[in-house]
Coordinates of C-alpha atoms in Angstrom, one line a residue:
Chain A
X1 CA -115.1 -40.2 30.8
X2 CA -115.3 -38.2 27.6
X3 CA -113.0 -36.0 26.9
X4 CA -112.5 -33.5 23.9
X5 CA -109.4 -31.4 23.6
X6 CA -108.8 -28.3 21.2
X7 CA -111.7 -29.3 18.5
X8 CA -111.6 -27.7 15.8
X9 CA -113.7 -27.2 13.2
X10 CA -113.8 -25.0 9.9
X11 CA -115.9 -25.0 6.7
X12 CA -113.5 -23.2 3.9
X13 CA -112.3 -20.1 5.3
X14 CA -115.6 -20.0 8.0
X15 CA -114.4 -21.5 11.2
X16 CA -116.9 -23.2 13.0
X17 CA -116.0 -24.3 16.1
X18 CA -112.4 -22.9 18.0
X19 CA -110.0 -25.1 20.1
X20 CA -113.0 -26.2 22.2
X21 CA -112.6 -28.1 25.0
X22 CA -114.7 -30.4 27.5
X23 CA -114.9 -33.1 29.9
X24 CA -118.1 -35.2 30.2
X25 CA -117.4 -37.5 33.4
X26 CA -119.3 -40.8 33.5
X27 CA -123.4 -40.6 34.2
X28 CA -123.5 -37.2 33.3
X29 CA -125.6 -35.1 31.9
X30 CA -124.5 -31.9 30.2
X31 CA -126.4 -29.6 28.0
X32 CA -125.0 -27.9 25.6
X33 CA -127.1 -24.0 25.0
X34 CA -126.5 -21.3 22.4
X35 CA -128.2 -19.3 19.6
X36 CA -128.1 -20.6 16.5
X37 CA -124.8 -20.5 14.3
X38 CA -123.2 -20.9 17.7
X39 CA -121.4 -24.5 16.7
X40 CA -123.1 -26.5 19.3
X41 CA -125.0 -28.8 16.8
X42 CA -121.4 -29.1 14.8
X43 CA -119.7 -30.1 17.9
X44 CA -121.8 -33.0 18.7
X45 CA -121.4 -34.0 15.2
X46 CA -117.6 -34.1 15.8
X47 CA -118.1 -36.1 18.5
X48 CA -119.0 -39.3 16.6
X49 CA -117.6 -37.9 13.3
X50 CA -120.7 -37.4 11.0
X51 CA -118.6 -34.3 11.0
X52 CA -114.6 -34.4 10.6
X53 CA -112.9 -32.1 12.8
X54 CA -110.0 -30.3 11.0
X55 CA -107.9 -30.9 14.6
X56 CA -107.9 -32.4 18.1
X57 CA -108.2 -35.1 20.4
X58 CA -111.3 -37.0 21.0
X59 CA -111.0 -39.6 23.5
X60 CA -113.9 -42.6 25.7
X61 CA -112.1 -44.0 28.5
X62 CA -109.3 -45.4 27.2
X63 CA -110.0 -44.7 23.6
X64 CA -108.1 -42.0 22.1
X65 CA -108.4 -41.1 18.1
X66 CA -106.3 -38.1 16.9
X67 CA -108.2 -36.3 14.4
X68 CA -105.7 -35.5 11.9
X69 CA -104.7 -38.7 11.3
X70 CA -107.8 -40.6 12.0
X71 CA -108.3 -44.1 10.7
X72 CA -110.9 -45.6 9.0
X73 CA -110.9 -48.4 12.1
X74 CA -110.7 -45.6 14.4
X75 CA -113.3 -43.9 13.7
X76 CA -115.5 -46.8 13.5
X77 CA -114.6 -48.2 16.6
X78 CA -115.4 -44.3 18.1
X79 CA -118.5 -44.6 16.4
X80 CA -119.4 -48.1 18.3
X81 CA -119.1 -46.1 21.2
X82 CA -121.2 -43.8 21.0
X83 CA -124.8 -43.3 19.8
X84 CA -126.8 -40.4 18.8
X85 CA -130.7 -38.9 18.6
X86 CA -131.5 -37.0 15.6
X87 CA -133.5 -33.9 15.5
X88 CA -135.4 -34.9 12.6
X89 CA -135.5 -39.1 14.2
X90 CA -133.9 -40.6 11.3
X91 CA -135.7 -44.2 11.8
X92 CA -134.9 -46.5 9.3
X93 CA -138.0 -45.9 6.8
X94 CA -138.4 -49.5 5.4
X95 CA -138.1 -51.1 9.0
X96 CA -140.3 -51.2 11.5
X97 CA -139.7 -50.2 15.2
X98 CA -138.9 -53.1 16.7
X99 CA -136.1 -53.8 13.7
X100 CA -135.0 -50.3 14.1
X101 CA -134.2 -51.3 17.6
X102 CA -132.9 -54.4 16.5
X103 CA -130.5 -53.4 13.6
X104 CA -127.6 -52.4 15.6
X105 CA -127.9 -55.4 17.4
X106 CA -127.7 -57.6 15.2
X107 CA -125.5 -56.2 12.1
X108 CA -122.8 -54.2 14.8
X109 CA -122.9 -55.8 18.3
X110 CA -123.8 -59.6 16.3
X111 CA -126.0 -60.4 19.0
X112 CA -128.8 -63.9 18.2
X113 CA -131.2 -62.8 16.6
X114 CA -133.6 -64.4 20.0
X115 CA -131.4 -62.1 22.5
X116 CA -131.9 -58.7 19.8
X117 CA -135.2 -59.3 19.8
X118 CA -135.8 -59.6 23.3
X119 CA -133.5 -56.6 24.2
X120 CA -135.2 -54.4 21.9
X121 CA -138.7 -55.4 22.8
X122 CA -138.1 -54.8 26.2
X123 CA -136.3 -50.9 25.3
X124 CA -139.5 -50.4 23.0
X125 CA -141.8 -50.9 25.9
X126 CA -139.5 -49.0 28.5
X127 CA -140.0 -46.0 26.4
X128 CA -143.9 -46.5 26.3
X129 CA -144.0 -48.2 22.9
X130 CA -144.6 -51.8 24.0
X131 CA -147.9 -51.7 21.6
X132 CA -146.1 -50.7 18.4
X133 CA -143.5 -53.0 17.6
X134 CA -144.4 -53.8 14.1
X135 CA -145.4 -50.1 13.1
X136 CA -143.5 -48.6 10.4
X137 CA -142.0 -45.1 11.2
X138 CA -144.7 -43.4 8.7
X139 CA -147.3 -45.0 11.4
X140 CA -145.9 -43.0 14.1
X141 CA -146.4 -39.5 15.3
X142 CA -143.2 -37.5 15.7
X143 CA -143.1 -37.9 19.7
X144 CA -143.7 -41.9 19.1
X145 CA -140.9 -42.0 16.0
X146 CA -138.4 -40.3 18.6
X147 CA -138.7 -42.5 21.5
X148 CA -138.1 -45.5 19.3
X149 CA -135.3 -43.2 18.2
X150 CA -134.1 -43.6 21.9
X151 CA -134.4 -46.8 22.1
X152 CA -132.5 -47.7 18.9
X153 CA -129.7 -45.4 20.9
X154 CA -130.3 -47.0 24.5
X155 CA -130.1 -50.7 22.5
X156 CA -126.6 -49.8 21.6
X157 CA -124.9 -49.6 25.3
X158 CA -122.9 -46.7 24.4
X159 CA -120.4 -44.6 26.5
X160 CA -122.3 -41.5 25.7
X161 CA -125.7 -40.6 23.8
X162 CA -125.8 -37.8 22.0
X163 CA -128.8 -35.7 21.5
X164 CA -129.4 -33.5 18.9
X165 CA -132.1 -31.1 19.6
X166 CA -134.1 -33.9 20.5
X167 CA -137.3 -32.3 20.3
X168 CA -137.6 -29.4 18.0
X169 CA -139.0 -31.0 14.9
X170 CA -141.7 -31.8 17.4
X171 CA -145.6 -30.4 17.9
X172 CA -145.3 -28.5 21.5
X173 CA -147.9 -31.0 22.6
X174 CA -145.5 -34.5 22.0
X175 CA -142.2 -32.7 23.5
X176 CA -143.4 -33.7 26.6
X177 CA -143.3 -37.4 26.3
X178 CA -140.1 -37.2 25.1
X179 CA -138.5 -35.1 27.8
X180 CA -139.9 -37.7 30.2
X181 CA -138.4 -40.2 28.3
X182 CA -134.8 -38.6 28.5
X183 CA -135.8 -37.6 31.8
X184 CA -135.9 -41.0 32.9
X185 CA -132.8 -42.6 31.2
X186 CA -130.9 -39.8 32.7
X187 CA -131.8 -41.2 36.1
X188 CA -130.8 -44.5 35.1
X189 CA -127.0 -42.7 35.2
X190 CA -126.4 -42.8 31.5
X191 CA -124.3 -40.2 30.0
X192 CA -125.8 -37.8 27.7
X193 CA -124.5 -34.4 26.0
X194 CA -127.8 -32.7 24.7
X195 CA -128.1 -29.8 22.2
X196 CA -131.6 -28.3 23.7
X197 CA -133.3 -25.0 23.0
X198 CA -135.4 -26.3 26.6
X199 CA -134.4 -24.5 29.2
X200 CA -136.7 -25.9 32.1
X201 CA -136.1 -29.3 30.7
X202 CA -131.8 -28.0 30.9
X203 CA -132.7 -26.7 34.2
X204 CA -133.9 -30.0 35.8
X205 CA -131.8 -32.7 34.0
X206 CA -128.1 -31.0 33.5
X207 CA -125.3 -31.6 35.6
X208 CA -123.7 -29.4 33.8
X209 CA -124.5 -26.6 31.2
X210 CA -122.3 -25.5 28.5
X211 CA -122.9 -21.5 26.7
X212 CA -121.3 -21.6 23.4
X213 CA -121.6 -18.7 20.5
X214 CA -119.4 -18.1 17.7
X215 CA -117.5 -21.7 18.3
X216 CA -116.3 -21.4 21.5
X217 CA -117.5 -21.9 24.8
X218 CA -118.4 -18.6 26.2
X219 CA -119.4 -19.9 29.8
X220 CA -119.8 -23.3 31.7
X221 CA -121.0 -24.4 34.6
X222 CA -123.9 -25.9 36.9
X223 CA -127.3 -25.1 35.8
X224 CA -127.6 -22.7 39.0
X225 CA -124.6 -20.9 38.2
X226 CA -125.4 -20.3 34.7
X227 CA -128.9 -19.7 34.6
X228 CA -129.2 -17.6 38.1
X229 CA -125.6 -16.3 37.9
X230 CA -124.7 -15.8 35.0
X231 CA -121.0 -14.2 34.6
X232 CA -120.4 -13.5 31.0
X233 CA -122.6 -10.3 29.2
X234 CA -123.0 -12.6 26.2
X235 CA -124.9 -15.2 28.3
X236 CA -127.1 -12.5 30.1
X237 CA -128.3 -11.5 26.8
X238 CA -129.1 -14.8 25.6
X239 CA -131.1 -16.0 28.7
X240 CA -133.0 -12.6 28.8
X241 CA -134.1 -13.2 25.2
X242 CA -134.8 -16.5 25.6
X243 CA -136.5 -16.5 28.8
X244 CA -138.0 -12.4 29.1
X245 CA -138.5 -11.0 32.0
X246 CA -142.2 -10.7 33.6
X247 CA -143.5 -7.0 32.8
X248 CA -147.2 -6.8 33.2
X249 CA -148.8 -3.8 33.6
X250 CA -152.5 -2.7 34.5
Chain B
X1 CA -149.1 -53.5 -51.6
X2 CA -149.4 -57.2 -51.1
X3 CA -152.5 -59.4 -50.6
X4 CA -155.6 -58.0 -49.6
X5 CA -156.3 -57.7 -45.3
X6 CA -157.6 -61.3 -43.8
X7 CA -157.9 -61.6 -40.4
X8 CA -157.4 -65.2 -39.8
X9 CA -153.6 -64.7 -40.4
X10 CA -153.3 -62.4 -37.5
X11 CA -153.8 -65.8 -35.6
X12 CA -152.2 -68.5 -37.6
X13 CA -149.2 -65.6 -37.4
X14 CA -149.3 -65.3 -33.7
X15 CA -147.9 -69.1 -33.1
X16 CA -145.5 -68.9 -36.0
X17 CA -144.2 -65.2 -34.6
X18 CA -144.0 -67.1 -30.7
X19 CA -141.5 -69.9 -31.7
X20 CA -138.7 -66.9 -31.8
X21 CA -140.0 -65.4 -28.5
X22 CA -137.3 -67.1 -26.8
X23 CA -134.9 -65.2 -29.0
X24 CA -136.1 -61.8 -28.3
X25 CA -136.5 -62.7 -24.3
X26 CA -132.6 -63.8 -24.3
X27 CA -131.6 -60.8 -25.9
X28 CA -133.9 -58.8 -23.2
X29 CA -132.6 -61.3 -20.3
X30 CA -128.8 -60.8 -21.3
X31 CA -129.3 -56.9 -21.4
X32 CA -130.8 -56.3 -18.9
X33 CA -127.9 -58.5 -16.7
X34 CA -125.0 -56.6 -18.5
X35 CA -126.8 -53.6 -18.0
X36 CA -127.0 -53.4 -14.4
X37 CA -123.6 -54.4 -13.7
X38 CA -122.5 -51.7 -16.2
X39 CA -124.7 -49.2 -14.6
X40 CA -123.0 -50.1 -10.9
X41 CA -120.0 -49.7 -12.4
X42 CA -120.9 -46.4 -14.6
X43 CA -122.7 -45.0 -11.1
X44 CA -120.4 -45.8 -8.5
X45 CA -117.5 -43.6 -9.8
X46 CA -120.4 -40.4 -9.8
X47 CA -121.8 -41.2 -6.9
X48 CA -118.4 -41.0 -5.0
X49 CA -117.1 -38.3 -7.3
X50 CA -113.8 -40.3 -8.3
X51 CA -112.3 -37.2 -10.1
X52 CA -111.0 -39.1 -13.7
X53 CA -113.5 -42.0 -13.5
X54 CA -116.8 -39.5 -13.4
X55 CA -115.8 -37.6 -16.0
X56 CA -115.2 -41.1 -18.3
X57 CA -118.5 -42.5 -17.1
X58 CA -120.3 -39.2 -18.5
X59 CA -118.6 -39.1 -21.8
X60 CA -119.9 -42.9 -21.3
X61 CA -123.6 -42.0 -20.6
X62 CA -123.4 -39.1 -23.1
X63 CA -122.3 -40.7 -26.0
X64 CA -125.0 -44.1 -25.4
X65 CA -127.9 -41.5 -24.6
X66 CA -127.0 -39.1 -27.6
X67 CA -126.9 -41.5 -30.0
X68 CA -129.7 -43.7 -31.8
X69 CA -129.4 -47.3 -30.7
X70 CA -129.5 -48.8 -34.6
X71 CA -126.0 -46.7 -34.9
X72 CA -124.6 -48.2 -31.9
X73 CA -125.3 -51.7 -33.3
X74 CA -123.8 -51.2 -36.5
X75 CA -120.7 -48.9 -34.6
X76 CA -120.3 -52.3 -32.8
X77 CA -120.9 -54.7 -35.2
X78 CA -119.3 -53.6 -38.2
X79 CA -116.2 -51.6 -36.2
X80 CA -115.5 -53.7 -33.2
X81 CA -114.0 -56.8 -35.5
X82 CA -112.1 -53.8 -36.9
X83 CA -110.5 -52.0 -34.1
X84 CA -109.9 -56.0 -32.6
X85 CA -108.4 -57.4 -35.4
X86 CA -105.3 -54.9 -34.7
X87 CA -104.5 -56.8 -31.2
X88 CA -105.0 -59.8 -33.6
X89 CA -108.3 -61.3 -31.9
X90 CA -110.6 -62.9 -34.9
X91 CA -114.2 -62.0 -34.5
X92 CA -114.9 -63.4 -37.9
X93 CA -117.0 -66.7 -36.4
X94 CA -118.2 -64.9 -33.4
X95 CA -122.2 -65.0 -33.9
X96 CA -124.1 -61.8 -33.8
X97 CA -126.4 -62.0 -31.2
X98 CA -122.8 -61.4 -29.1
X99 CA -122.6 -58.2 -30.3
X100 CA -126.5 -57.6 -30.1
X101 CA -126.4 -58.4 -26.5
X102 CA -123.4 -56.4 -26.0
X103 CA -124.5 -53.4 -27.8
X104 CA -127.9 -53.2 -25.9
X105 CA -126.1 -54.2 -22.6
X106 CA -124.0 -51.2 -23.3
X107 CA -127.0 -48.8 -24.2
X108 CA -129.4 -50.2 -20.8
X109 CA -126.6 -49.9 -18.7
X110 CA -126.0 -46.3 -19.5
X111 CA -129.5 -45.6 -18.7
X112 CA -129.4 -47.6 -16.2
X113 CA -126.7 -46.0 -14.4
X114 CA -128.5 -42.9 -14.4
X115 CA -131.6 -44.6 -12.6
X116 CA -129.2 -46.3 -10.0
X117 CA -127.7 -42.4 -9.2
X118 CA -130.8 -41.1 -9.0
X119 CA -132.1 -43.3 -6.5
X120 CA -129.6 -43.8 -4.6
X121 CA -129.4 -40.0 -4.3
X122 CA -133.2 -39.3 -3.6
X123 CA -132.8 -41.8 0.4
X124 CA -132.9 -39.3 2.3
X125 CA -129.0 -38.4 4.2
X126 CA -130.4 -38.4 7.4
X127 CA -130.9 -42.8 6.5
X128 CA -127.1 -42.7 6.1
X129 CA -125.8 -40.9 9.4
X130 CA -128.2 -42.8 11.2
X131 CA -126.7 -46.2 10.3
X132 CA -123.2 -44.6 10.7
X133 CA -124.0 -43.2 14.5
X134 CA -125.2 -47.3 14.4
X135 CA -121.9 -48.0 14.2
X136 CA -122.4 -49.5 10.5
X137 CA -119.1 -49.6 8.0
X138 CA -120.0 -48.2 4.6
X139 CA -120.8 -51.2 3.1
X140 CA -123.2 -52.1 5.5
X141 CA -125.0 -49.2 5.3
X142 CA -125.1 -49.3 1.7
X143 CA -126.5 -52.7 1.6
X144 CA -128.8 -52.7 5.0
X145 CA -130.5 -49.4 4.7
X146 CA -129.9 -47.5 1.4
X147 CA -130.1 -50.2 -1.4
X148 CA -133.7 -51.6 0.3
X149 CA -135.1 -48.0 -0.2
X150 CA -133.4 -46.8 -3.1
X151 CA -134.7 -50.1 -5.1
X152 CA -138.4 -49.3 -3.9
X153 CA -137.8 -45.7 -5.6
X154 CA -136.2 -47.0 -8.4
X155 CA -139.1 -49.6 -9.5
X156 CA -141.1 -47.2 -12.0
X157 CA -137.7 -46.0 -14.1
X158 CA -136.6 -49.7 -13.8
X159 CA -140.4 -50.5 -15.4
X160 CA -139.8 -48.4 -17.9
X161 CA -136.1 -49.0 -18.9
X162 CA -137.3 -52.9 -19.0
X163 CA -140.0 -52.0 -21.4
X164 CA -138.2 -49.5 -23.5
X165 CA -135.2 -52.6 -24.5
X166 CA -137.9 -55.5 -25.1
X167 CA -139.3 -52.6 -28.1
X168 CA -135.8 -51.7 -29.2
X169 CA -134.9 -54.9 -29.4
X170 CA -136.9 -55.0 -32.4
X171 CA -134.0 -53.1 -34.4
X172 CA -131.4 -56.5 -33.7
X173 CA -133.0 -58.0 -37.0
X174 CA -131.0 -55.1 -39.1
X175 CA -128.3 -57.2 -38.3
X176 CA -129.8 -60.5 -39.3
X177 CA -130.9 -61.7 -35.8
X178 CA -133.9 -64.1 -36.4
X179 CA -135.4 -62.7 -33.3
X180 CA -139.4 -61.8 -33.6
X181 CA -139.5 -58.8 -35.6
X182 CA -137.3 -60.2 -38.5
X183 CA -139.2 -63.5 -38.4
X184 CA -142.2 -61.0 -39.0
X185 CA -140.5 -59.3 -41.6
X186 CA -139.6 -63.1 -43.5
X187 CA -143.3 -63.9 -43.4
X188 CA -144.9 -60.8 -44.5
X189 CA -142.4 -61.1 -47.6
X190 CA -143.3 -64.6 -48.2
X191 CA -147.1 -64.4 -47.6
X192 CA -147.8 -60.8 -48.9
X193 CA -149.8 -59.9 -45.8
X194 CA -148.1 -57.4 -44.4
X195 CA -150.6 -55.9 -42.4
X196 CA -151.5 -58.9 -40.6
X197 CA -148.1 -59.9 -38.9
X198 CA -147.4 -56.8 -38.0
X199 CA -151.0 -56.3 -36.0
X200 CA -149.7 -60.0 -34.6
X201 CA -145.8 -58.8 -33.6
X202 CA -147.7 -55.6 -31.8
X203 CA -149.9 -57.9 -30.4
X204 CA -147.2 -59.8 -28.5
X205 CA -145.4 -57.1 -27.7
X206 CA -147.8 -55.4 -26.3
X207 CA -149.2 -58.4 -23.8
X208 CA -145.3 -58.9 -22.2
X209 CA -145.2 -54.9 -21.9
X210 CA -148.3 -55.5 -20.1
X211 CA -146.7 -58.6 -18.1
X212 CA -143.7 -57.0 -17.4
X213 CA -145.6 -53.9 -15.8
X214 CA -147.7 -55.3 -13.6
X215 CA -145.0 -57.9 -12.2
X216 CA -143.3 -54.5 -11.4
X217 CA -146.1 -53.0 -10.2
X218 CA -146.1 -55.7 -7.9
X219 CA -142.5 -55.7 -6.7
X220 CA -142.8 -52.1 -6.0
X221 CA -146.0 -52.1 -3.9
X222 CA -144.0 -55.0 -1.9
X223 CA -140.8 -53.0 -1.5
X224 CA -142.5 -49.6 -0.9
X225 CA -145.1 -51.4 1.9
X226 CA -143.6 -49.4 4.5
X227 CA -144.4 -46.1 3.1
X228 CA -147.9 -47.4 1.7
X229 CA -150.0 -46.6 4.7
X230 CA -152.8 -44.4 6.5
X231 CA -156.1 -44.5 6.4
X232 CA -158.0 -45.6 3.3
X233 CA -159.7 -41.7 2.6
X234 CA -156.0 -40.7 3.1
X235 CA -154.7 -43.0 0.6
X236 CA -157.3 -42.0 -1.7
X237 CA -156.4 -38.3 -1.7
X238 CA -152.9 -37.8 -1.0
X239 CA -150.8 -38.1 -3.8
X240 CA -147.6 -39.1 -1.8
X241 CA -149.3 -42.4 -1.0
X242 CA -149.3 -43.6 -4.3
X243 CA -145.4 -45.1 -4.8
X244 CA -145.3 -44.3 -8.5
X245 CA -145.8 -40.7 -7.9
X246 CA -142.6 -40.9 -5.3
X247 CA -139.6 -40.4 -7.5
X248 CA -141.1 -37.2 -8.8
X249 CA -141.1 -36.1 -5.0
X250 CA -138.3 -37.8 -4.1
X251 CA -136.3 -34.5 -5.8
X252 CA -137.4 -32.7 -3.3
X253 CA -136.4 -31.7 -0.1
X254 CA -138.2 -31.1 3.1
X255 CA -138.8 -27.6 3.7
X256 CA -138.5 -26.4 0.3
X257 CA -141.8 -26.9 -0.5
X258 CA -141.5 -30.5 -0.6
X259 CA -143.2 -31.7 2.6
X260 CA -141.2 -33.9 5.0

């Protein structure tokens, strides 16, 4: 179970994220929603500390890291448990996909190179990319560099994946493969928080949606509750601008 | 104006000229070793923004890149003994090409410090919190992902910083270093025909440039392989594809203009 407590967040004198707090149980899937500026992309940051939280408790199972007095070692080893999907893929350029997979592996888990190798060939072709092994990142289309992207992730065996708007650097016509993609993993009962503008895709796949704006969490819930019954103003308004309402007239 | 111009001593030069070669290519060698140490050392501290250590290492690069590399070498050879003779070390017996070396392993690594931070800079961030959500240390993603792609983008200033200390070290014969320009200057004085060994010295200098270029050339097409690709009608138009042109876009971010 993941578990954050009063996270806190502030750049200078903006702050960014409020005393937020939320449970992630194991094999969930939550989804984190919210216009932009809201925090949500910050707060998954926090969670694997490319961003420092000025205060609270972040704590995987029986992991538990302070963050004002956060260790080097303990953010490493909170690091090692989780792993995380970038909006804009992040593959290592001057490796292809198969070492991309690999990498973690072999450098942080110390697997044989024989047992990497085999892993991560049989993760590349799980996402449908069994036929580009030895591509190079600048070979692949956006959809293709992303799934590798999840694979690299998947390779790791973490606690918790984190996904970070997964597919919005992506042409409308390759978001598709990818959903499926995280569509299927999810399945597989692997916990996942996802930053997504996709509301079907949130719809289907979450077991639990989160509303933030203005760094806290304005309204959670299960994806019925939110999206059909929504209780908060500040959510109503959001949905109806994100998905309007039918208004044809002849 | 000396002996009038005969071309047959350009070549009977040329083998005279080669025998101190090895002279000039040790000083190069030496320089260019000192010289990227120092420039780790000089780029670290700016690339972590140390707070006192930055500010040393740009009075460092300033004062090597603001001033003409025949000062530095007599600043070092005439005033070094000086300022070390008053911790009582003797330099008296030490022989010049220490302080050639030294002085030009000062000046490269200033420079070369410069390249390092630049390169290191231009890997894109997103490299780095990728191999941290990897669960790397620091170090290892320093060494596994940044250092293979910042040395791909680094290739054409390295080219050039190579090239630029096998000329200067032309100027180490002001100090009395029998290296090849000095031997060029004994024999025009002895044979009268000036002209003649210096068409020879540019000669050789010219061919290692030339060497030394396409050997980098070669190393960077290798290092930069995995950004080297597409379609051949592609290649040919896009001016991306071609590695050298990749520092000057490197400066650039995505969405500014710059393409992703």
């Amino acid at each position: 179970m993941i578990k954050l407590e009063r996270i806190s967040k502030s750049f200078g004198r903006h702050q960014v994220l409020n005393n937020i707090d939320l449970k992630v149980s194991k094999g969930e899937v939550v989804v984190i929603l919210g216009p932009s500026g809201s925090g949500k992309t910050t707060l998954l940051r926090c969670v694997n500390y490319l961003e420092k939280p000025s205060g609270g408790e972040i704590s995987i199972g029986e992991f538990k890291l302070d963050c004002r007095h956060a260790r080097k070692k303990d953010i490493h080893q909170l690091r090692q448990k989780t792993a995380m999907v970038f909006q804009q893929y992040n593959l290592f350029r001057h490796k292809t996909a198969l070492e991309n997979v690999m990498e973690g592996l072999l450098i942080v888990k110390k697997l044989p190179k024989e047992e990497a190798r085999k892993r991560s060939i049989a993760l590349l072709e799980k996402v449908g990319l069994g036929s580009k092994l030895d591509a190079y990142p600048s070979q692949l289309s956006g959809g293709q560099q992303q799934r590798v992207g999840i694979a690299r992730a998947l390779a790791l065996e973490p606690e918790v994946i984190l996904f970070d708007e997964p597919t919005s650097a992506l042409d409308p016509e390759l978001v598709g493969e990818v959903l499926a993609v995280i569509r299927k993993i999810a399945k597989e009962g692997i916990t996942m928080i996802v930053v997504t503008h996709e509301m079907g895709f949130a719809r289907d796949v979450a077991n639990h949606v989160v509303f933030m704006d203005g760094g806290v969490i304005v309204e959670e819930g299960t994806p019925t509750e939110v999206f059909n019954h929504p209780r908060e103003e500040r959510t109503k308004q959001f949905l109806k601008r994100i998905t309007p309402e039918l208004n044809y007239s002849i | 104006m000396g002996a009038p111009f005969d071309l047959s001593f350009v070549f009977s030069f040329l083998p005279k000229l080669l025998t101190t070669l090895s002279t000039t290519l040790l000083i190069v060698a030496c320089s260019l070793l000192a010289g990227v140490i120092v420039g780790f050392i000089i780029a670290l501290p700016r690339l972590y923004k140390v707070p006192v250590l930055k500010t040393l290492a740009e009075v460092y690069i300033s004062f090597f890149r603001g001033t003409p590399i025949l000062i530095q070498l007599f600043l070092f050879y005439y005033g070094l003994p000086e300022v070390l003779k008053l911790v009582n070390l003797d330099m008296t017996r030490t022989p010049v090409l220490v302080f050639v070396i030294l002085t030009y392993g000062l000046h490269t690594g200033a420079f070369m410090s410069e390249m390092i931070r630049a390169s290191v800079t231009a890997v894109d961030k997103g490299q780095v919190e990728a191999a941290y959500a990897t669960g790397m240390t620091s170090y290892q993603a320093f060494t596994r992902i940044v250092l293979p792609q910042a040395l791909g983008i680094a290739i054409p200033v390295f080219s050039n910083l190579v090239i630029a200390l096998l000329k200067d070290t032309s100027l180490a014969f002001t100090l009395g270093v029998m290296e090849m320009t000095g031997k060029a200057q004994t024999l025009g004085s002895v044979t009268q025909h000036f002209i003649e060994t210096y068409i020879a010295l540019a000669l050789i200098y010219l061919v290692i440039s030339f060497t030394i270029e396409k050997l980098l050339l070669v190393a960077e097409r290798r290092l930069l392989r995995h950004e080297d690709q597409g379609s051949p009608v592609k290649r040919k138009f896009s001016l991306q594809k071609k590695a050298s042109y990749r520092h000057i876009i490197a400066d650039m971010g995505p969405g500014k203009g710059g393409g992703a």
